[in-house]
PDB file of C-alpha atoms in Angstrom:
ATOM      1  CA  MET D  15      -3.143   0.850  23.364  1.00 47.00           C
ATOM      2  CA  ARG D  16      -2.224   4.373  22.445  1.00 44.00           C
ATOM      3  CA  PHE D  17      -3.172   6.438  19.420  1.00 42.00           C
ATOM      4  CA  HIS D  18      -1.220   9.654  18.990  1.00 45.00           C
ATOM      5  CA  SER D  19      -0.793  11.965  16.081  1.00 40.00           C
ATOM      6  CA  LEU D  20       1.639  14.213  14.328  1.00 37.00           C
ATOM      7  CA  LEU D  21      -0.274  16.490  11.924  1.00 34.00           C
ATOM      8  CA  PRO D  22      -2.507  19.528  12.476  1.00 42.00           C
ATOM      9  CA  LEU D  23      -4.649  17.442  14.779  1.00 48.00           C
ATOM     10  CA  GLY D  24      -3.844  13.938  15.882  1.00 51.00           C
ATOM     11  CA  LEU D  25      -5.382  11.085  17.775  1.00 54.00           C
ATOM     12  CA  LEU D  26      -3.709   8.981  20.488  1.00 60.00           C
ATOM     13  CA  LEU D  27      -5.113   5.979  22.315  1.00 55.00           C
ATOM     14  CA  SER D  28      -2.980   4.570  25.112  1.00 54.00           C
ATOM     15  CA  SER D  29      -2.949   2.058  27.975  1.00 45.00           C
ATOM     16  CA  PHE D  30      -4.916  -0.638  26.189  1.00 46.00           C
ATOM     17  CA  GLY D  31      -4.634  -3.182  28.964  1.00 40.00           C
ATOM     18  CA  SER D  32      -4.000  -6.851  28.296  1.00 36.00           C
ATOM     19  CA  CYS D  33      -4.854  -8.426  24.971  1.00 38.00           C
ATOM     20  CA  ARG D  34      -7.546 -11.022  24.751  1.00 37.00           C
ATOM     21  CA  PRO D  35      -6.764 -14.722  24.187  1.00 32.00           C
ATOM     22  CA  GLY D  36      -5.358 -15.263  20.719  1.00 38.00           C
ATOM     23  CA  ALA D  37      -4.091 -11.706  20.439  1.00 39.00           C
ATOM     24  CA  GLY D  38      -1.000 -12.975  18.700  1.00 40.00           C
ATOM     25  CA  GLN D  39      -3.138 -14.134  15.791  1.00 41.00           C
ATOM     26  CA  PRO D  40      -4.575 -11.832  13.115  1.00 40.00           C
ATOM     27  CA  GLU D  41      -7.770 -10.228  14.399  1.00 42.00           C
ATOM     28  CA  THR D  42     -10.447  -9.945  11.740  1.00 38.00           C
ATOM     29  CA  THR D  43     -13.662  -9.335  13.620  1.00 34.00           C
ATOM     30  CA  GLY D  44     -15.209  -6.038  14.560  1.00 35.00           C
ATOM     31  CA  ILE D  45     -13.505  -4.039  11.840  1.00 36.00           C
ATOM     32  CA  ASP D  46     -16.215  -3.616   9.288  1.00 40.00           C
ATOM     33  CA  SER D  47     -19.083  -5.677   7.956  1.00 36.00           C
ATOM     34  CA  THR D  48     -17.402  -5.717   4.530  1.00 43.00           C
ATOM     35  CA  ASN D  49     -14.100  -6.858   6.010  1.00 42.00           C
ATOM     36  CA  THR D  50     -14.857 -10.505   6.738  1.00 46.00           C
ATOM     37  CA  ASP D  51     -12.313 -11.692   4.163  1.00 56.00           C
ATOM     38  CA  VAL D  52      -9.301 -10.013   5.787  1.00 71.00           C
ATOM     39  CA  VAL D  53      -7.896 -13.436   6.537  1.00 69.00           C
ATOM     40  CA  HIS D  54      -5.344 -13.975   3.781  1.00 84.00           C
ATOM     41  CA  SER D  55      -2.097 -12.340   2.748  1.00 89.00           C
ATOM     42  CA  LYS D  56      -3.411 -11.316  -0.691  1.00 91.00           C
ATOM     43  CA  TYR D  57      -6.383  -9.343   0.670  1.00 92.00           C
ATOM     44  CA  LEU D  58      -5.011  -5.909  -0.251  1.00 93.00           C
ATOM     45  CA  GLU D  59      -3.712  -7.118  -3.602  1.00 92.00           C
ATOM     46  CA  SER D  60      -7.100  -8.608  -4.470  1.00 90.00           C
ATOM     47  CA  HIS D  61      -8.661  -5.180  -3.903  1.00 89.00           C
ATOM     48  CA  GLY D  62      -6.193  -3.332  -6.119  1.00 89.00           C
ATOM     49  CA  TYR D  63      -3.692  -2.256  -3.456  1.00 92.00           C
ATOM     50  CA  SER D  64       0.065  -2.785  -3.400  1.00 94.00           C
ATOM     51  CA  ILE D  65       2.613  -2.390  -0.594  1.00 96.00           C
ATOM     52  CA  LEU D  66       6.091  -0.871  -0.717  1.00 95.00           C
ATOM     53  CA  LYS D  67       8.377  -0.641   2.317  1.00 95.00           C
ATOM     54  CA  ASN D  68      11.005   2.092   2.057  1.00 92.00           C
ATOM     55  CA  ARG D  69      14.432   2.281   3.699  1.00 88.00           C
ATOM     56  CA  ASP D  70      12.971   4.051   6.738  1.00 88.00           C
ATOM     57  CA  GLY D  71      10.665   1.127   7.409  1.00 90.00           C
ATOM     58  CA  ILE D  72       7.540   3.013   6.324  1.00 94.00           C
ATOM     59  CA  TYR D  73       4.876   1.090   4.421  1.00 97.00           C
ATOM     60  CA  TRP D  74       3.505   2.912   1.381  1.00 96.00           C
ATOM     61  CA  ILE D  75       0.097   1.591   0.345  1.00 96.00           C
ATOM     62  CA  PHE D  76      -0.733   2.296  -3.286  1.00 93.00           C
ATOM     63  CA  SER D  77      -4.149   1.930  -4.897  1.00 88.00           C
ATOM     64  CA  GLU D  78      -5.109   1.461  -8.520  1.00 81.00           C
ATOM     65  CA  SER D  79      -8.051   3.818  -8.008  1.00 79.00           C
ATOM     66  CA  TYR D  80      -6.190   6.583  -6.161  1.00 80.00           C
ATOM     67  CA  VAL D  81      -5.987   9.600  -8.474  1.00 75.00           C
ATOM     68  CA  GLY D  82      -3.436  11.576  -6.462  1.00 75.00           C
ATOM     69  CA  VAL D  83       0.358  11.507  -6.555  1.00 79.00           C
ATOM     70  CA  GLY D  84       2.158   9.022  -4.314  1.00 86.00           C
ATOM     71  CA  ALA D  85       0.721   6.609  -1.795  1.00 92.00           C
ATOM     72  CA  ALA D  86      -2.889   6.480  -0.665  1.00 92.00           C
ATOM     73  CA  VAL D  87      -1.744   5.615   2.869  1.00 93.00           C
ATOM     74  CA  LYS D  88       1.617   5.643   4.662  1.00 94.00           C
ATOM     75  CA  ILE D  89       1.984   3.604   7.839  1.00 94.00           C
ATOM     76  CA  SER D  90       4.930   3.187  10.181  1.00 92.00           C
ATOM     77  CA  ILE D  91       4.926   0.161  12.509  1.00 92.00           C
ATOM     78  CA  ASP D  92       7.594   0.099  15.225  1.00 90.00           C
ATOM     79  CA  THR D  93       7.557  -3.407  16.673  1.00 89.00           C
ATOM     80  CA  GLU D  94      10.294  -2.584  19.193  1.00 90.00           C
ATOM     81  CA  HIS D  95       8.299   0.217  20.805  1.00 83.00           C
ATOM     82  CA  LYS D  96       4.951  -1.373  19.885  1.00 82.00           C
ATOM     83  CA  SER D  97       3.698   1.748  18.133  1.00 82.00           C
ATOM     84  CA  VAL D  98       1.830   2.502  14.912  1.00 84.00           C
ATOM     85  CA  THR D  99       1.861   5.851  13.116  1.00 85.00           C
ATOM     86  CA  ILE D 100      -0.484   6.734  10.258  1.00 86.00           C
ATOM     87  CA  LEU D 101       1.777   9.240   8.501  1.00 87.00           C
ATOM     88  CA  GLU D 102      -0.565   9.945   5.600  1.00 87.00           C
ATOM     89  CA  ASN D 103      -4.170   9.051   4.906  1.00 87.00           C
ATOM     90  CA  ASN D 104      -5.428  10.221   1.518  1.00 87.00           C
ATOM     91  CA  LEU D 105      -8.302   7.776   1.250  1.00 85.00           C
ATOM     92  CA  ASP D 106     -10.905  10.543   1.217  1.00 77.00           C
ATOM     93  CA  GLN D 107      -8.933  12.831  -1.076  1.00 71.00           C
ATOM     94  CA  GLY D 108      -8.356  10.830  -4.203  1.00 63.00           C
ATOM     95  CA  ILE D 109     -10.005   7.428  -4.239  1.00 62.00           C
ATOM     96  CA  VAL D 110     -12.732   7.278  -6.855  1.00 64.00           C
ATOM     97  CA  ASP D 111     -13.696   3.616  -6.417  1.00 58.00           C
ATOM     98  CA  VAL D 112     -16.933   3.375  -4.409  1.00 56.00           C
ATOM     99  CA  GLU D 113     -15.783  -0.033  -3.156  1.00 70.00           C
ATOM    100  CA  LYS D 114     -12.556   1.375  -1.717  1.00 82.00           C
ATOM    101  CA  LEU D 115     -11.253  -0.048   1.520  1.00 89.00           C
ATOM    102  CA  LYS D 116     -11.297   1.942   4.716  1.00 90.00           C
ATOM    103  CA  LEU D 117      -8.282   2.609   6.903  1.00 92.00           C
ATOM    104  CA  PRO D 118      -9.023  -0.179   9.437  1.00 92.00           C
ATOM    105  CA  GLN D 119      -9.318  -2.702   6.593  1.00 93.00           C
ATOM    106  CA  ILE D 120      -6.076  -1.529   5.007  1.00 95.00           C
ATOM    107  CA  PHE D 121      -4.281  -1.670   8.348  1.00 94.00           C
ATOM    108  CA  ARG D 122      -5.443  -5.213   9.088  1.00 92.00           C
ATOM    109  CA  GLY D 123      -4.659  -6.278   5.528  1.00 95.00           C
ATOM    110  CA  LEU D 124      -1.126  -4.899   5.874  1.00 96.00           C
ATOM    111  CA  CYS D 125      -0.617  -6.690   9.177  1.00 94.00           C
ATOM    112  CA  ILE D 126      -1.594 -10.032   7.678  1.00 94.00           C
ATOM    113  CA  ALA D 127       0.270  -9.515   4.394  1.00 95.00           C
ATOM    114  CA  LYS D 128       3.526  -8.713   6.190  1.00 94.00           C
ATOM    115  CA  ASN D 129       2.935 -10.985   9.193  1.00 93.00           C
ATOM    116  CA  LEU D 130       3.155  -8.052  11.608  1.00 92.00           C
ATOM    117  CA  PRO D 131       2.208  -8.465  15.300  1.00 90.00           C
ATOM    118  CA  CYS D 132      -0.306  -5.632  15.156  1.00 84.00           C
ATOM    119  CA  ASN D 133      -2.397  -6.911  18.054  1.00 80.00           C
ATOM    120  CA  GLU D 134       0.658  -6.447  20.270  1.00 82.00           C
ATOM    121  CA  MET D 135       0.870  -2.722  19.534  1.00 80.00           C
ATOM    122  CA  THR D 136       0.422  -0.408  22.521  1.00 73.00           C
ATOM    123  CA  SER D 137       0.153   2.936  20.742  1.00 73.00           C
ATOM    124  CA  ILE D 138      -1.042   4.415  17.480  1.00 74.00           C
ATOM    125  CA  ALA D 139      -0.521   7.898  16.076  1.00 74.00           C
ATOM    126  CA  MET D 140      -2.947   9.235  13.497  1.00 74.00           C
ATOM    127  CA  ASP D 141      -2.750  12.505  11.584  1.00 67.00           C
ATOM    128  CA  ILE D 142      -5.883  14.612  11.650  1.00 64.00           C
ATOM    129  CA  ASP D 143      -6.559  17.627   9.451  1.00 69.00           C
ATOM    130  CA  GLU D 144     -10.225  18.604   9.714  1.00 74.00           C
ATOM    131  CA  TRP D 145     -11.517  22.109  10.369  1.00 76.00           C
ATOM    132  CA  PHE D 146     -14.494  21.174  12.568  1.00 80.00           C
ATOM    133  CA  THR D 147     -12.331  19.247  15.027  1.00 78.00           C
ATOM    134  CA  HIS D 148      -9.796  22.068  15.053  1.00 78.00           C
ATOM    135  CA  GLY D 149     -12.608  24.445  15.926  1.00 84.00           C
ATOM    136  CA  SER D 150     -13.760  22.168  18.741  1.00 84.00           C
ATOM    137  CA  VAL D 151     -10.240  22.072  20.171  1.00 82.00           C
ATOM    138  CA  LYS D 152      -9.936  25.854  19.969  1.00 84.00           C
ATOM    139  CA  LYS D 153     -13.289  26.396  21.681  1.00 88.00           C
ATOM    140  CA  HIS D 154     -12.503  23.898  24.454  1.00 86.00           C
ATOM    141  CA  ARG D 155      -9.198  25.640  25.139  1.00 86.00           C
ATOM    142  CA  GLN D 156     -10.840  29.061  25.180  1.00 89.00           C
ATOM    143  CA  ASP D 157     -13.695  27.941  27.440  1.00 91.00           C
ATOM    144  CA  ASN D 158     -11.247  26.421  29.920  1.00 89.00           C
ATOM    145  CA  SER D 159      -8.455  29.040  29.673  1.00 88.00           C
ATOM    146  CA  LEU D 160      -5.997  26.420  28.435  1.00 86.00           C
ATOM    147  CA  ALA D 161      -4.158  28.417  25.763  1.00 80.00           C
ATOM    148  CA  ASP D 162      -1.981  25.849  23.946  1.00 78.00           C
ATOM    149  CA  GLN D 163      -1.630  23.524  26.929  1.00 77.00           C
ATOM    150  CA  ASP D 164      -2.175  19.788  26.599  1.00 78.00           C
ATOM    151  CA  PHE D 165      -5.394  18.579  28.198  1.00 80.00           C
ATOM    152  CA  ASP D 166      -7.167  15.318  29.000  1.00 80.00           C
ATOM    153  CA  ILE D 167     -10.842  14.433  28.669  1.00 81.00           C
ATOM    154  CA  ALA D 168     -12.390  11.391  30.363  1.00 81.00           C
ATOM    155  CA  PRO D 169     -15.746   9.833  29.355  1.00 82.00           C
ATOM    156  CA  ASN D 170     -17.555  11.616  32.192  1.00 87.00           C
ATOM    157  CA  GLN D 171     -16.127  15.046  31.350  1.00 87.00           C
ATOM    158  CA  LEU D 172     -17.311  17.894  29.157  1.00 85.00           C
ATOM    159  CA  GLY D 173     -16.007  17.550  25.617  1.00 85.00           C
ATOM    160  CA  TRP D 174     -15.931  13.764  25.470  1.00 85.00           C
ATOM    161  CA  GLU D 175     -19.097  13.559  23.382  1.00 87.00           C
ATOM    162  CA  ILE D 176     -17.556  15.930  20.827  1.00 85.00           C
ATOM    163  CA  PHE D 177     -14.131  14.374  20.350  1.00 82.00           C
ATOM    164  CA  SER D 178     -15.216  10.745  20.643  1.00 83.00           C
ATOM    165  CA  LYS D 179     -17.598  11.146  17.703  1.00 84.00           C
ATOM    166  CA  THR D 180     -14.976  12.149  15.139  1.00 80.00           C
ATOM    167  CA  SER D 181     -14.243   9.924  12.162  1.00 79.00           C
ATOM    168  CA  PHE D 182     -10.621   9.739  13.296  1.00 77.00           C
ATOM    169  CA  TYR D 183     -11.611   8.267  16.650  1.00 79.00           C
ATOM    170  CA  ASN D 184     -13.901   5.825  14.866  1.00 82.00           C
ATOM    171  CA  ASP D 185     -11.159   4.671  12.489  1.00 83.00           C
ATOM    172  CA  ALA D 186      -8.650   4.283  15.314  1.00 78.00           C
ATOM    173  CA  THR D 187     -10.906   2.162  17.486  1.00 79.00           C
ATOM    174  CA  LYS D 188     -11.886  -0.035  14.528  1.00 84.00           C
ATOM    175  CA  MET D 189      -8.219  -0.709  13.849  1.00 84.00           C
ATOM    176  CA  PHE D 190      -8.116  -2.457  17.231  1.00 78.00           C
ATOM    177  CA  PRO D 191     -11.553  -4.034  17.746  1.00 76.00           C
ATOM    178  CA  GLY D 192     -12.447  -5.088  21.247  1.00 73.00           C
ATOM    179  CA  PHE D 193     -11.135  -1.982  23.005  1.00 69.00           C
ATOM    180  CA  GLU D 194     -12.755   1.184  24.273  1.00 69.00           C
ATOM    181  CA  ALA D 195     -11.216   4.553  25.105  1.00 69.00           C
ATOM    182  CA  GLU D 196     -10.776   5.781  28.664  1.00 72.00           C
ATOM    183  CA  MET D 197      -9.030   9.087  27.966  1.00 72.00           C
ATOM    184  CA  ILE D 198      -8.612  11.669  25.199  1.00 74.00           C
ATOM    185  CA  THR D 199      -5.621  13.998  25.327  1.00 70.00           C
ATOM    186  CA  ILE D 200      -5.290  17.035  23.095  1.00 73.00           C
ATOM    187  CA  LYS D 201      -1.729  18.204  22.685  1.00 68.00           C
ATOM    188  CA  GLN D 202       0.331  20.654  20.679  1.00 66.00           C
ATOM    189  CA  GLN D 203       2.786  18.907  18.365  1.00 63.00           C
ATOM    190  CA  LYS D 204       5.176  19.640  15.555  1.00 58.00           C
ATOM    191  CA  ARG D 205       6.601  17.225  13.060  1.00 52.00           C
ATOM    192  CA  ALA D 206      10.271  17.367  12.060  1.00 52.00           C
ATOM    193  CA  SER D 207       9.423  18.795   8.639  1.00 46.00           C
ATOM    194  CA  PRO D 208       8.968  22.227   7.030  1.00 38.00           C
ATOM    195  CA  THR D 209       5.251  21.999   7.780  1.00 39.00           C
ATOM    196  CA  PRO D 210       4.401  22.686  11.448  1.00 35.00           C
ATOM    197  CA  SER D 211       1.923  20.436  13.202  1.00 40.00           C
ATOM    198  CA  PRO D 212       0.207  22.626  15.776  1.00 34.00           C
ATOM    199  CA  ARG D 213      -2.123  20.183  17.482  1.00 39.00           C
ATOM    200  CA  GLY D 214      -2.378  16.602  18.627  1.00 42.00           C
ATOM    201  CA  PHE D 215      -5.355  14.470  19.611  1.00 45.00           C
ATOM    202  CA  LYS D 216      -4.570  11.704  22.072  1.00 46.00           C
ATOM    203  CA  LEU D 217      -6.735   8.857  23.279  1.00 46.00           C
ATOM    204  CA  ARG D 218      -6.041   6.387  26.045  1.00 49.00           C
ATOM    205  CA  LYS D 219      -7.695   2.991  25.678  1.00 49.00           C
ATOM    206  CA  VAL D 220      -8.439  -0.062  27.788  1.00 53.00           C
ATOM    207  CA  ALA D 221      -9.656  -3.518  26.850  1.00 46.00           C
ATOM    208  CA  ILE D 222     -13.368  -4.170  26.983  1.00 44.00           C
ATOM    209  CA  ALA D 223     -14.193  -6.570  29.812  1.00 37.00           C
TER     210      ALA D 223
END
């Protein structure tokens, strides 16, 4: 499974390996201890969330407790190419409800509500905009004379402990429980919009034996 991103810093997990038995069914375990009821199509609705799919096929997730303008989360799911893109994640920027759902819960709730084959996905792109991680990327590039080149980090390499402990990595892996990462790739990216997207954070994943 692959997680790649499109904003200032993004996260990509790829090469997930084969799915476990029952992968075609909604997966509800391993997401979060508060997520045991993600087993019915009204899960998001029962927590104050609503779903709108626009003409581009992007799912806008609205929340009653989100104080910002627009959607709390925007997710694109391409079943043909088996890819997921988290286009916007404002859960930490405007939600005032202490019982708010986390991204993995919202993702699984969306999959079940819309009967999407999310366990068949092979890649996921997640936007990341966080100064500490940007600083870590900059330092790693400087220390290794990489300039703006893409680079990979394996679990046994320097830098893995830094990038694998980010909240973005944690959210991504919880969206697909039962997998672990085998590679992180940092890459320069730009989105087709007026706002440039200078960095990407890519993770390659394999199934846990």
